Amino acid sequence: HVQLVESGGGSVQAGGSLTLSCIGRGYVLSPYCMYWYRQAPGDERKAVARIDRDHRPTYADAVKGRLTISRADAESSMYLQMNNLKPEDTAMYYCAADSCYEGSEKYWGRGTQVTVSS
């Protein structure tokens, strides 16, 4: 199955920026829809952004205008540019991929931690 590896997390102050990366190790990602999810302590995992095979993005309302998802299929990579970060963005961020059909199996990375201090 697809192996995904995230990187780029860290600790920043409110208003700062981070760029998360997700690489498909040994796999071509172009056939897949790609996602970024996040999970804060005590909360459920929630989708924050999605990009389909035609590079069309969608975002959760909480992040619109601040986060930008992109993909570089030739590099089997996906990115999440995060600007104007807020303390409520603090979470573990996960990269995921699926076949774009409802109910299709999702492949997950292990996550990268983002911490935003006020």
C-alpha positions as CSV (number, residue, x, y, z in Angstrom):
1,H,0.0,0.0,0.0
2,V,1.0,3.6,-0.3
3,Q,3.5,4.8,2.3
4,L,3.3,8.5,3.2
5,V,5.8,10.4,5.3
6,E,5.1,13.9,6.7
7,S,7.6,16.5,7.7
8,G,7.9,20.2,8.4
9,G,6.0,20.5,11.7
10,G,7.4,22.6,14.6
11,S,6.6,25.3,17.1
12,V,5.8,28.8,16.1
13,Q,4.2,31.9,17.6
14,A,0.8,33.0,16.6
15,G,0.9,34.8,13.3
16,G,3.8,32.7,12.1
17,S,4.0,30.3,9.1
18,L,5.0,26.7,8.5
19,T,5.0,24.5,5.4
20,L,4.2,20.8,5.8
21,S,5.4,18.2,3.3
22,C,4.1,14.8,2.5
23,I,6.1,12.3,0.4
24,G,4.9,9.1,-1.1
25,R,7.9,6.8,-0.7
26,G,8.3,4.6,-3.7
27,Y,4.8,5.4,-5.0
28,V,3.4,7.7,-7.6
29,L,0.7,9.9,-6.0
30,S,-0.9,11.2,-9.2
31,P,-3.8,8.6,-9.2
32,Y,-4.8,9.6,-5.7
33,C,-6.8,12.3,-4.0
34,M,-4.7,13.8,-1.2
35,Y,-5.7,15.1,2.1
36,W,-4.4,16.9,5.2
37,Y,-6.1,16.0,8.5
38,R,-5.4,17.2,12.0
39,Q,-6.1,16.0,15.4
40,A,-5.8,18.0,18.6
41,P,-5.5,16.3,22.0
42,G,-8.9,15.0,23.1
43,D,-10.5,15.8,19.8
44,E,-11.4,13.7,16.7
45,R,-9.3,13.7,13.5
46,K,-10.7,16.3,11.1
47,A,-10.0,17.0,7.5
48,V,-8.6,20.5,6.8
49,A,-7.8,20.3,3.1
50,R,-8.2,18.1,0.1
51,I,-6.7,18.2,-3.4
52,D,-8.0,16.0,-6.2
53,R,-6.2,14.5,-9.2
54,D,-6.8,17.6,-11.2
55,H,-5.2,19.8,-8.5
56,R,-8.5,21.3,-7.4
57,P,-8.4,22.2,-3.6
58,T,-11.1,22.3,-1.0
59,Y,-10.7,23.6,2.6
60,A,-12.4,23.4,5.9
61,D,-14.0,26.7,6.9
62,A,-11.7,27.1,9.9
63,V,-8.6,27.3,7.6
64,K,-9.9,29.0,4.5
65,G,-7.6,31.9,3.5
66,R,-4.8,30.8,5.7
67,L,-3.8,27.3,4.5
68,T,-2.9,26.4,1.0
69,I,-2.7,22.8,-0.2
70,S,-0.7,21.9,-3.3
71,R,0.8,18.8,-4.9
72,A,3.8,18.1,-7.1
73,D,3.0,14.7,-8.7
74,A,6.4,14.5,-10.5
75,E,8.0,14.5,-7.0
76,S,5.3,12.3,-5.4
77,S,4.8,15.2,-3.0
78,M,2.1,17.2,-1.4
79,Y,2.4,20.4,0.7
80,L,0.4,22.5,3.1
81,Q,1.4,26.1,3.4
82,M,0.2,27.5,6.7
83,N,0.1,31.2,7.2
84,N,-1.2,33.4,10.1
85,L,-1.2,30.4,12.4
86,K,-3.4,30.5,15.5
87,P,-3.2,28.6,18.8
88,E,-6.2,26.6,17.8
89,D,-4.2,25.2,14.8
90,T,-2.1,23.3,17.3
91,A,-2.5,19.6,16.4
92,M,-0.9,16.6,14.9
93,Y,-1.2,16.9,11.1
94,Y,-1.6,13.8,9.0
95,C,-1.2,13.3,5.3
96,A,-3.7,10.8,3.6
97,A,-4.5,9.5,0.2
98,D,-7.3,7.6,-1.4
99,S,-8.8,6.7,-4.7
100,C,-11.2,9.6,-4.7
101,Y,-14.3,7.5,-4.3
102,E,-16.5,7.6,-1.2
103,G,-15.6,4.7,1.1
104,S,-12.3,4.0,-0.6
105,E,-9.5,2.9,1.6
106,K,-7.4,5.7,3.0
107,Y,-3.6,5.5,3.4
108,W,-2.1,7.5,6.3
109,G,1.2,8.9,7.3
110,R,2.3,8.9,10.9
111,G,1.9,12.7,11.4
112,T,3.9,15.8,12.2
113,Q,3.2,18.0,15.2
114,V,2.4,21.7,14.9
115,T,2.3,23.8,18.0
116,V,1.3,27.5,17.9
117,S,1.8,29.6,21.0
118,S,0.0,32.8,21.8
